[in-house]
PDB file of C-alpha atoms and ligand atoms in Angstrom:
ATOM      1  CA  MET A   1       0.000   0.000   0.000  1.00 88.00           C
ATOM      2  CA  ASN A   2       1.108   3.518  -0.754  1.00 92.00           C
ATOM      3  CA  PRO A   3       1.048   5.485   2.529  1.00 92.00           C
ATOM      4  CA  ASP A   4       0.754   8.754   0.600  1.00 91.00           C
ATOM      5  CA  GLN A   5      -2.522   7.774  -1.020  1.00 95.00           C
ATOM      6  CA  ILE A   6      -4.767   6.635   1.794  1.00 97.00           C
ATOM      7  CA  PRO A   7      -8.461   7.575   1.684  1.00 98.00           C
ATOM      8  CA  VAL A   8      -8.950  10.070   4.504  1.00 98.00           C
ATOM      9  CA  HIS A   9     -12.660   9.343   4.800  1.00 98.00           C
ATOM     10  CA  VAL A  10     -14.029   5.844   4.219  1.00 98.00           C
ATOM     11  CA  ALA A  11     -17.787   5.231   4.245  1.00 99.00           C
ATOM     12  CA  VAL A  12     -19.242   1.727   4.408  1.00 99.00           C
ATOM     13  CA  ILE A  13     -22.602   0.202   3.516  1.00 98.00           C
ATOM     14  CA  MET A  14     -22.475  -2.891   5.722  1.00 98.00           C
ATOM     15  CA  ASP A  15     -24.687  -5.332   3.855  1.00 98.00           C
ATOM     16  CA  GLY A  16     -25.181  -9.086   3.856  1.00 98.00           C
ATOM     17  CA  ASN A  17     -25.535 -10.029   7.527  1.00 98.00           C
ATOM     18  CA  GLY A  18     -28.721 -11.958   6.754  1.00 97.00           C
ATOM     19  CA  ARG A  19     -27.273 -13.789   3.764  1.00 98.00           C
ATOM     20  CA  TRP A  20     -24.112 -14.643   5.681  1.00 98.00           C
ATOM     21  CA  ALA A  21     -26.236 -16.274   8.392  1.00 98.00           C
ATOM     22  CA  LYS A  22     -28.522 -18.026   5.901  1.00 98.00           C
ATOM     23  CA  SER A  23     -25.557 -19.499   4.032  1.00 98.00           C
ATOM     24  CA  ARG A  24     -24.515 -21.129   7.322  1.00 98.00           C
ATOM     25  CA  GLY A  25     -27.983 -22.236   8.333  1.00 98.00           C
ATOM     26  CA  LEU A  26     -27.986 -19.741  11.215  1.00 98.00           C
ATOM     27  CA  PRO A  27     -30.684 -17.248  12.252  1.00 96.00           C
ATOM     28  CA  ARG A  28     -30.351 -13.778  10.699  1.00 96.00           C
ATOM     29  CA  ILE A  29     -29.615 -12.223  14.086  1.00 96.00           C
ATOM     30  CA  ARG A  30     -26.413 -14.244  14.321  1.00 98.00           C
ATOM     31  CA  GLY A  31     -25.272 -12.372  11.201  1.00 98.00           C
ATOM     32  CA  HIS A  32     -25.834  -9.061  12.969  1.00 98.00           C
ATOM     33  CA  GLN A  33     -23.908 -10.273  16.031  1.00 98.00           C
ATOM     34  CA  VAL A  34     -20.892 -11.230  13.938  1.00 98.00           C
ATOM     35  CA  GLY A  35     -21.376  -7.977  11.998  1.00 98.00           C
ATOM     36  CA  VAL A  36     -20.747  -6.065  15.217  1.00 98.00           C
ATOM     37  CA  GLU A  37     -17.431  -7.915  15.619  1.00 98.00           C
ATOM     38  CA  ARG A  38     -16.394  -6.680  12.175  1.00 98.00           C
ATOM     39  CA  VAL A  39     -17.426  -3.120  13.103  1.00 98.00           C
ATOM     40  CA  GLU A  40     -15.014  -3.397  16.004  1.00 98.00           C
ATOM     41  CA  GLU A  41     -12.239  -4.861  13.854  1.00 98.00           C
ATOM     42  CA  ILE A  42     -12.542  -2.149  11.216  1.00 98.00           C
ATOM     43  CA  ILE A  43     -12.569   0.644  13.823  1.00 98.00           C
ATOM     44  CA  GLN A  44      -9.454  -0.853  15.411  1.00 98.00           C
ATOM     45  CA  SER A  45      -7.649  -1.228  12.085  1.00 98.00           C
ATOM     46  CA  ALA A  46      -8.494   2.108  10.499  1.00 98.00           C
ATOM     47  CA  PRO A  47      -6.146   4.497  12.379  1.00 98.00           C
ATOM     48  CA  ALA A  48      -2.972   2.494  11.685  1.00 97.00           C
ATOM     49  CA  LEU A  49      -3.907   2.409   7.996  1.00 97.00           C
ATOM     50  CA  GLY A  50      -4.097   6.211   7.978  1.00 98.00           C
ATOM     51  CA  ILE A  51      -7.882   6.587   7.803  1.00 98.00           C
ATOM     52  CA  LYS A  52      -9.121   9.632   9.748  1.00 98.00           C
ATOM     53  CA  TYR A  53     -12.892   9.338   9.255  1.00 98.00           C
ATOM     54  CA  LEU A  54     -15.018   6.215   9.106  1.00 99.00           C
ATOM     55  CA  THR A  55     -18.750   6.455   8.425  1.00 99.00           C
ATOM     56  CA  LEU A  56     -20.849   3.328   8.874  1.00 99.00           C
ATOM     57  CA  TYR A  57     -24.422   2.774   7.659  1.00 98.00           C
ATOM     58  CA  ALA A  58     -25.792   0.917  10.669  1.00 98.00           C
ATOM     59  CA  PHE A  59     -29.539   1.475  10.365  1.00 97.00           C
ATOM     60  CA  SER A  60     -31.531   3.224   7.646  1.00 97.00           C
ATOM     61  CA  LYS A  61     -34.916   4.929   7.881  1.00 97.00           C
ATOM     62  CA  GLU A  62     -36.174   2.066   5.698  1.00 97.00           C
ATOM     63  CA  ASN A  63     -34.861  -0.568   8.151  1.00 97.00           C
ATOM     64  CA  TRP A  64     -37.743   0.240  10.549  1.00 98.00           C
ATOM     65  CA  ARG A  65     -39.955  -1.744   8.150  1.00 98.00           C
ATOM     66  CA  ARG A  66     -38.147  -5.004   8.982  1.00 97.00           C
ATOM     67  CA  PRO A  67     -39.912  -7.588  11.163  1.00 96.00           C
ATOM     68  CA  LYS A  68     -40.497  -6.229  14.674  1.00 97.00           C
ATOM     69  CA  ASP A  69     -38.360  -8.935  16.278  1.00 96.00           C
ATOM     70  CA  GLU A  70     -35.369  -8.150  14.095  1.00 96.00           C
ATOM     71  CA  VAL A  71     -35.659  -4.403  14.791  1.00 98.00           C
ATOM     72  CA  SER A  72     -35.866  -5.089  18.545  1.00 97.00           C
ATOM     73  CA  PHE A  73     -32.839  -7.340  18.330  1.00 97.00           C
ATOM     74  CA  LEU A  74     -30.839  -4.705  16.447  1.00 98.00           C
ATOM     75  CA  MET A  75     -31.771  -2.064  19.035  1.00 98.00           C
ATOM     76  CA  GLU A  76     -30.743  -4.388  21.848  1.00 98.00           C
ATOM     77  CA  LEU A  77     -27.461  -5.111  20.088  1.00 98.00           C
ATOM     78  CA  LEU A  78     -26.870  -1.404  19.617  1.00 98.00           C
ATOM     79  CA  GLY A  79     -27.555  -0.686  23.291  1.00 98.00           C
ATOM     80  CA  LYS A  80     -25.065  -3.344  24.366  1.00 98.00           C
ATOM     81  CA  TYR A  81     -22.523  -2.100  21.856  1.00 98.00           C
ATOM     82  CA  LEU A  82     -22.796   1.462  23.164  1.00 98.00           C
ATOM     83  CA  ASP A  83     -22.292   0.282  26.750  1.00 98.00           C
ATOM     84  CA  GLN A  84     -19.517  -2.199  26.070  1.00 98.00           C
ATOM     85  CA  LYS A  85     -17.431  -0.137  23.677  1.00 97.00           C
ATOM     86  CA  LEU A  86     -17.407   3.228  25.424  1.00 98.00           C
ATOM     87  CA  GLU A  87     -14.248   2.595  27.459  1.00 98.00           C
ATOM     88  CA  GLU A  88     -12.503   1.081  24.459  1.00 97.00           C
ATOM     89  CA  MET A  89     -13.378   4.062  22.288  1.00 98.00           C
ATOM     90  CA  LYS A  90     -11.997   6.382  24.947  1.00 98.00           C
ATOM     91  CA  ARG A  91      -8.793   4.332  25.111  1.00 97.00           C
ATOM     92  CA  GLN A  92      -8.503   4.255  21.325  1.00 97.00           C
ATOM     93  CA  ASN A  93      -8.881   8.057  21.144  1.00 98.00           C
ATOM     94  CA  VAL A  94     -11.968   7.597  18.928  1.00 98.00           C
ATOM     95  CA  VAL A  95     -14.561  10.341  18.519  1.00 98.00           C
ATOM     96  CA  PHE A  96     -18.040   8.768  18.462  1.00 98.00           C
ATOM     97  CA  ASN A  97     -20.375  10.650  16.129  1.00 98.00           C
ATOM     98  CA  THR A  98     -23.766   9.984  14.534  1.00 98.00           C
ATOM     99  CA  ILE A  99     -25.907  11.137  11.626  1.00 98.00           C
ATOM    100  CA  GLY A 100     -29.620  10.478  11.193  1.00 98.00           C
ATOM    101  CA  HIS A 101     -32.831  10.983  13.139  1.00 98.00           C
ATOM    102  CA  LEU A 102     -31.928   9.997  16.696  1.00 98.00           C
ATOM    103  CA  ASP A 103     -35.454  10.952  17.785  1.00 98.00           C
ATOM    104  CA  ASP A 104     -36.711   7.782  16.075  1.00 98.00           C
ATOM    105  CA  LEU A 105     -34.645   5.586  18.417  1.00 98.00           C
ATOM    106  CA  PRO A 106     -35.877   4.282  21.778  1.00 98.00           C
ATOM    107  CA  ALA A 107     -35.086   6.787  24.565  1.00 98.00           C
ATOM    108  CA  PRO A 108     -32.596   4.534  26.430  1.00 98.00           C
ATOM    109  CA  ILE A 109     -30.556   4.081  23.230  1.00 98.00           C
ATOM    110  CA  ARG A 110     -30.665   7.794  22.533  1.00 98.00           C
ATOM    111  CA  GLU A 111     -29.349   8.524  26.011  1.00 98.00           C
ATOM    112  CA  LYS A 112     -26.452   6.125  25.540  1.00 98.00           C
ATOM    113  CA  ILE A 113     -25.610   7.773  22.214  1.00 98.00           C
ATOM    114  CA  VAL A 114     -25.612  11.225  23.801  1.00 98.00           C
ATOM    115  CA  ARG A 115     -23.415   9.914  26.635  1.00 98.00           C
ATOM    116  CA  ASN A 116     -20.895   8.271  24.286  1.00 98.00           C
ATOM    117  CA  LYS A 117     -20.673  11.394  22.150  1.00 98.00           C
ATOM    118  CA  GLN A 118     -20.158  13.556  25.194  1.00 98.00           C
ATOM    119  CA  GLU A 119     -17.493  11.278  26.666  1.00 98.00           C
ATOM    120  CA  THR A 120     -15.453  11.005  23.466  1.00 98.00           C
ATOM    121  CA  ARG A 121     -15.832  14.635  22.409  1.00 97.00           C
ATOM    122  CA  GLN A 122     -12.317  15.643  23.459  1.00 97.00           C
ATOM    123  CA  ASN A 123     -10.637  12.766  21.647  1.00 98.00           C
ATOM    124  CA  THR A 124      -8.405  13.598  18.711  1.00 98.00           C
ATOM    125  CA  GLY A 125      -8.163  10.320  16.766  1.00 98.00           C
ATOM    126  CA  LEU A 126     -10.425   8.511  14.327  1.00 98.00           C
ATOM    127  CA  VAL A 127     -13.886  10.034  13.914  1.00 98.00           C
ATOM    128  CA  VAL A 128     -16.388   7.176  13.680  1.00 98.00           C
ATOM    129  CA  THR A 129     -19.788   8.294  12.446  1.00 98.00           C
ATOM    130  CA  PHE A 130     -22.651   5.831  12.726  1.00 98.00           C
ATOM    131  CA  ALA A 131     -25.703   6.440  10.560  1.00 98.00           C
ATOM    132  CA  PHE A 132     -28.778   5.566  12.643  1.00 98.00           C
ATOM    133  CA  SER A 133     -32.271   5.985  11.228  1.00 98.00           C
ATOM    134  CA  TYR A 134     -30.554   7.718   8.336  1.00 98.00           C
ATOM    135  CA  SER A 135     -31.880   8.647   4.901  1.00 98.00           C
ATOM    136  CA  ALA A 136     -29.920  10.842   2.497  1.00 98.00           C
ATOM    137  CA  ARG A 137     -33.099  12.205   0.943  1.00 98.00           C
ATOM    138  CA  VAL A 138     -34.450  13.138   4.349  1.00 98.00           C
ATOM    139  CA  GLU A 139     -31.086  14.749   5.191  1.00 98.00           C
ATOM    140  CA  ILE A 140     -31.235  16.955   2.079  1.00 98.00           C
ATOM    141  CA  THR A 141     -34.912  17.735   2.717  1.00 98.00           C
ATOM    142  CA  ASP A 142     -34.097  18.737   6.317  1.00 98.00           C
ATOM    143  CA  ALA A 143     -31.376  21.087   5.042  1.00 98.00           C
ATOM    144  CA  CYS A 144     -33.786  22.654   2.517  1.00 98.00           C
ATOM    145  CA  ARG A 145     -36.330  23.221   5.271  1.00 98.00           C
ATOM    146  CA  VAL A 146     -33.834  25.012   7.489  1.00 98.00           C
ATOM    147  CA  LEU A 147     -32.656  27.162   4.568  1.00 98.00           C
ATOM    148  CA  ALA A 148     -36.240  27.985   3.560  1.00 98.00           C
ATOM    149  CA  GLU A 149     -36.984  28.999   7.136  1.00 98.00           C
ATOM    150  CA  LYS A 150     -33.893  31.214   7.235  1.00 98.00           C
ATOM    151  CA  ALA A 151     -34.940  32.808   3.934  1.00 98.00           C
ATOM    152  CA  ALA A 152     -38.464  33.379   5.225  1.00 98.00           C
ATOM    153  CA  GLN A 153     -36.999  35.071   8.313  1.00 98.00           C
ATOM    154  CA  GLY A 154     -34.807  37.268   6.113  1.00 98.00           C
ATOM    155  CA  GLU A 155     -31.591  35.774   7.509  1.00 98.00           C
ATOM    156  CA  ILE A 156     -30.410  34.579   4.111  1.00 98.00           C
ATOM    157  CA  ARG A 157     -31.134  35.595   0.503  1.00 98.00           C
ATOM    158  CA  PRO A 158     -32.050  32.702  -1.814  1.00 97.00           C
ATOM    159  CA  ALA A 159     -29.577  34.046  -4.388  1.00 98.00           C
ATOM    160  CA  ASP A 160     -26.768  33.655  -1.834  1.00 97.00           C
ATOM    161  CA  ILE A 161     -27.358  29.921  -1.314  1.00 98.00           C
ATOM    162  CA  THR A 162     -24.403  28.011  -2.757  1.00 98.00           C
ATOM    163  CA  GLU A 163     -23.339  24.361  -2.711  1.00 98.00           C
ATOM    164  CA  ALA A 164     -21.211  25.208   0.323  1.00 98.00           C
ATOM    165  CA  THR A 165     -24.256  26.664   2.113  1.00 98.00           C
ATOM    166  CA  LEU A 166     -26.223  23.492   1.554  1.00 98.00           C
ATOM    167  CA  ALA A 167     -23.298  21.297   2.606  1.00 98.00           C
ATOM    168  CA  ARG A 168     -23.071  23.263   5.879  1.00 98.00           C
ATOM    169  CA  HIS A 169     -26.700  22.376   6.606  1.00 98.00           C
ATOM    170  CA  LEU A 170     -26.276  18.625   6.144  1.00 98.00           C
ATOM    171  CA  TYR A 171     -25.736  16.298   9.131  1.00 98.00           C
ATOM    172  CA  THR A 172     -22.169  15.886   7.833  1.00 98.00           C
ATOM    173  CA  ALA A 173     -21.337  19.610   8.061  1.00 98.00           C
ATOM    174  CA  ASN A 174     -18.194  18.821  10.075  1.00 97.00           C
ATOM    175  CA  LEU A 175     -16.949  15.943   7.922  1.00 98.00           C
ATOM    176  CA  PRO A 176     -15.019  15.972   4.657  1.00 98.00           C
ATOM    177  CA  ASP A 177     -16.692  14.160   1.744  1.00 98.00           C
ATOM    178  CA  PRO A 178     -15.849  10.433   1.625  1.00 98.00           C
ATOM    179  CA  ASP A 179     -12.937   9.461  -0.602  1.00 98.00           C
ATOM    180  CA  LEU A 180     -13.967   5.826  -0.740  1.00 98.00           C
ATOM    181  CA  LEU A 181     -17.372   4.151  -0.362  1.00 98.00           C
ATOM    182  CA  ILE A 182     -17.318   0.421   0.299  1.00 98.00           C
ATOM    183  CA  ARG A 183     -20.389  -1.772  -0.126  1.00 98.00           C
ATOM    184  CA  THR A 184     -20.307  -5.398   0.917  1.00 98.00           C
ATOM    185  CA  SER A 185     -22.311  -8.361  -0.442  1.00 98.00           C
ATOM    186  CA  GLY A 186     -22.180  -7.385  -4.094  1.00 98.00           C
ATOM    187  CA  GLU A 187     -25.189  -5.111  -4.519  1.00 97.00           C
ATOM    188  CA  MET A 188     -24.522  -2.292  -6.991  1.00 97.00           C
ATOM    189  CA  ARG A 189     -26.577   0.420  -5.361  1.00 98.00           C
ATOM    190  CA  ILE A 190     -26.298   3.330  -2.948  1.00 98.00           C
ATOM    191  CA  SER A 191     -29.483   2.701  -0.918  1.00 98.00           C
ATOM    192  CA  ASN A 192     -30.093   6.316   0.069  1.00 98.00           C
ATOM    193  CA  PHE A 193     -26.680   6.762   1.740  1.00 98.00           C
ATOM    194  CA  LEU A 194     -24.799  10.107   1.637  1.00 98.00           C
ATOM    195  CA  LEU A 195     -26.200  11.025  -1.779  1.00 98.00           C
ATOM    196  CA  TRP A 196     -24.857  14.577  -1.786  1.00 98.00           C
ATOM    197  CA  GLN A 197     -21.489  13.744  -0.233  1.00 98.00           C
ATOM    198  CA  ILE A 198     -20.454  10.936  -2.590  1.00 98.00           C
ATOM    199  CA  SER A 199     -20.591  12.969  -5.818  1.00 98.00           C
ATOM    200  CA  TYR A 200     -16.886  12.285  -6.494  1.00 97.00           C
ATOM    201  CA  THR A 201     -16.282   9.351  -4.156  1.00 98.00           C
ATOM    202  CA  GLU A 202     -14.614   6.198  -5.484  1.00 98.00           C
ATOM    203  CA  LEU A 203     -16.865   3.146  -5.182  1.00 98.00           C
ATOM    204  CA  TYR A 204     -15.710  -0.321  -4.147  1.00 98.00           C
ATOM    205  CA  VAL A 205     -18.169  -3.210  -4.142  1.00 98.00           C
ATOM    206  CA  THR A 206     -17.083  -6.589  -2.811  1.00 98.00           C
ATOM    207  CA  GLU A 207     -18.957  -9.882  -2.921  1.00 98.00           C
ATOM    208  CA  LYS A 208     -17.932 -10.535   0.701  1.00 98.00           C
ATOM    209  CA  TYR A 209     -20.763 -10.396   3.207  1.00 98.00           C
ATOM    210  CA  TRP A 210     -20.249  -7.868   6.002  1.00 98.00           C
ATOM    211  CA  PRO A 211     -19.515 -10.545   8.670  1.00 98.00           C
ATOM    212  CA  ASP A 212     -16.575 -11.635   6.459  1.00 98.00           C
ATOM    213  CA  PHE A 213     -15.216  -8.114   5.944  1.00 98.00           C
ATOM    214  CA  THR A 214     -11.998  -8.304   7.936  1.00 98.00           C
ATOM    215  CA  ARG A 215      -9.031  -5.933   8.137  1.00 98.00           C
ATOM    216  CA  GLU A 216      -7.538  -7.791   5.175  1.00 98.00           C
ATOM    217  CA  GLU A 217     -10.619  -6.940   3.089  1.00 98.00           C
ATOM    218  CA  LEU A 218     -10.300  -3.285   4.087  1.00 98.00           C
ATOM    219  CA  VAL A 219      -6.691  -3.328   2.909  1.00 98.00           C
ATOM    220  CA  LYS A 220      -7.847  -4.791  -0.445  1.00 98.00           C
ATOM    221  CA  ALA A 221     -10.396  -1.978  -0.784  1.00 98.00           C
ATOM    222  CA  ILE A 222      -7.692   0.627  -0.132  1.00 98.00           C
ATOM    223  CA  GLN A 223      -5.382  -1.052  -2.640  1.00 97.00           C
ATOM    224  CA  SER A 224      -8.141  -0.873  -5.245  1.00 97.00           C
ATOM    225  CA  TYR A 225      -8.676   2.810  -4.377  1.00 97.00           C
ATOM    226  CA  GLN A 226      -4.988   3.443  -4.951  1.00 97.00           C
ATOM    227  CA  THR A 227      -5.232   2.247  -8.540  1.00 96.00           C
ATOM    228  CA  ARG A 228      -7.862   4.894  -9.347  1.00 94.00           C
ATOM    229  CA  GLU A 229      -7.068   8.239 -10.872  1.00 85.00           C
ATOM    230  CA  ARG A 230      -9.304  10.790  -9.205  1.00 84.00           C
ATOM    231  CA  ARG A 231     -10.239  13.674 -11.454  1.00 85.00           C
ATOM    232  CA  PHE A 232     -13.239  15.342  -9.831  1.00 88.00           C
ATOM    233  CA  GLY A 233     -14.661  16.047 -13.296  1.00 86.00           C
ATOM    234  CA  ARG A 234     -11.478  17.691 -14.549  1.00 86.00           C
ATOM    235  CA  THR A 235      -9.869  16.932 -17.914  1.00 78.00           C
ATOM    236  CA  THR A 236      -7.656  13.877 -18.237  1.00 71.00           C
ATOM    237  CA  ALA A 237      -3.989  14.015 -19.236  1.00 62.00           C
ATOM    238  CA  SER A 238      -5.063  13.251 -22.820  1.00 59.00           C
ATOM    239  CA  GLY A 239      -7.286  16.311 -22.793  1.00 55.00           C
ATOM    240  CA  GLN A 240     -10.676  14.588 -22.844  1.00 57.00           C
ATOM    241  CA  GLU A 241     -13.460  15.591 -20.560  1.00 55.00           C
ATOM    242  CA  ASN A 242     -13.966  12.884 -17.971  1.00 52.00           C
ATOM    243  CA  ALA A 243     -15.675  12.387 -14.668  1.00 58.00           C
TER     244      ALA A 243
HETATM  245  C1  FPP B   1     -27.320  -5.396   6.512  1.00 60.60           C
HETATM  246  O1  FPP B   1     -27.454  -6.770   6.512  1.00 60.60           O
HETATM  247  C2  FPP B   1     -27.057  -4.874   7.803  1.00 60.60           C
HETATM  248  C3  FPP B   1     -27.904  -4.104   8.553  1.00 60.60           C
HETATM  249  C4  FPP B   1     -29.257  -3.713   8.211  1.00 60.60           C
HETATM  250  C5  FPP B   1     -27.500  -3.613   9.826  1.00 60.60           C
HETATM  251  C6  FPP B   1     -26.049  -3.302   9.961  1.00 60.60           C
HETATM  252  C7  FPP B   1     -25.755  -3.600  11.323  1.00 60.60           C
HETATM  253  C8  FPP B   1     -24.654  -4.158  11.803  1.00 60.60           C
HETATM  254  C9  FPP B   1     -23.435  -4.462  11.037  1.00 60.60           C
HETATM  255  C10 FPP B   1     -24.608  -4.543  13.200  1.00 60.60           C
HETATM  256  C11 FPP B   1     -25.173  -3.500  14.087  1.00 60.60           C
HETATM  257  C12 FPP B   1     -24.196  -2.447  14.356  1.00 60.60           C
HETATM  258  C13 FPP B   1     -24.011  -1.966  15.587  1.00 60.60           C
HETATM  259  C14 FPP B   1     -23.009  -0.925  15.806  1.00 60.60           C
HETATM  260  C15 FPP B   1     -24.770  -2.481  16.731  1.00 60.60           C
HETATM  261  P1  FPP B   1     -28.828  -7.361   6.034  1.00 60.60           P
HETATM  262  O2  FPP B   1     -29.566  -7.792   7.245  1.00 60.60           O
HETATM  263  O3  FPP B   1     -29.517  -6.370   5.186  1.00 60.60           O
HETATM  264  O4  FPP B   1     -28.352  -8.583   5.198  1.00 60.60           O
HETATM  265  P2  FPP B   1     -29.096  -9.215   3.946  1.00 60.60           P
HETATM  266  O5  FPP B   1     -29.144  -8.143   2.894  1.00 60.60           O
HETATM  267  O6  FPP B   1     -28.209 -10.343   3.576  1.00 60.60           O
HETATM  268  O7  FPP B   1     -30.444  -9.647   4.423  1.00 60.60           O
END
């Protein structure tokens, strides 16, 4: 790996927990349990690889429509995770951050999230952002609402709204755009994740299910990233327009 070309911000769509479990004849929830172990492994591995920001799609707005038992299990798992990993995150100098509608989550989970954020606020290492009850379309709609309200109050002129203004009103206002987006389990879609922020992000899709996405798989994703020539819509060396 080239240490000078590490993606600063890596975002991950963690997919395939259910299929991983099914392929082993196990209940779906077992896939989520092992998925949490991979979350831990990736958080532990990221800083030494040079990654500064890691954003993980843990629960979408759409995920609420899953069977009630599975949603309850995921919430329980999340609660345990927040309790068990707090000390470790503090030790690892990790900043715990979230995006999404926390108000949708059960109050005890919300309180744990607020606590973990508060207690890791002063850390200076890896920023781990979990997307909980997240939808990119809702995020953009929320930003539009705030801007419309500001315009109605005369605080901002519509003509002065730029891309930067909108970006500052997204949940990710304090994060750089992702350099690399990883999706596990082979699906070639974005599933309403960070739609605005990934305009120029490199995509990496692996057939591996999330419970099989180890540190080694992360290294492979970074190696693939390092073979890309990022142009951000500029002209190529040969002078042709290219995205
Ligand atoms: C996708 O697998 C995964 C999710 C909907 C949840 C992601 C959650 C975790 C990795 C564990 C929870 C994280 C924390 C921090 C507690 P899927 O169920 O959609 O798999 P499938 O597409 O094969 O059915």
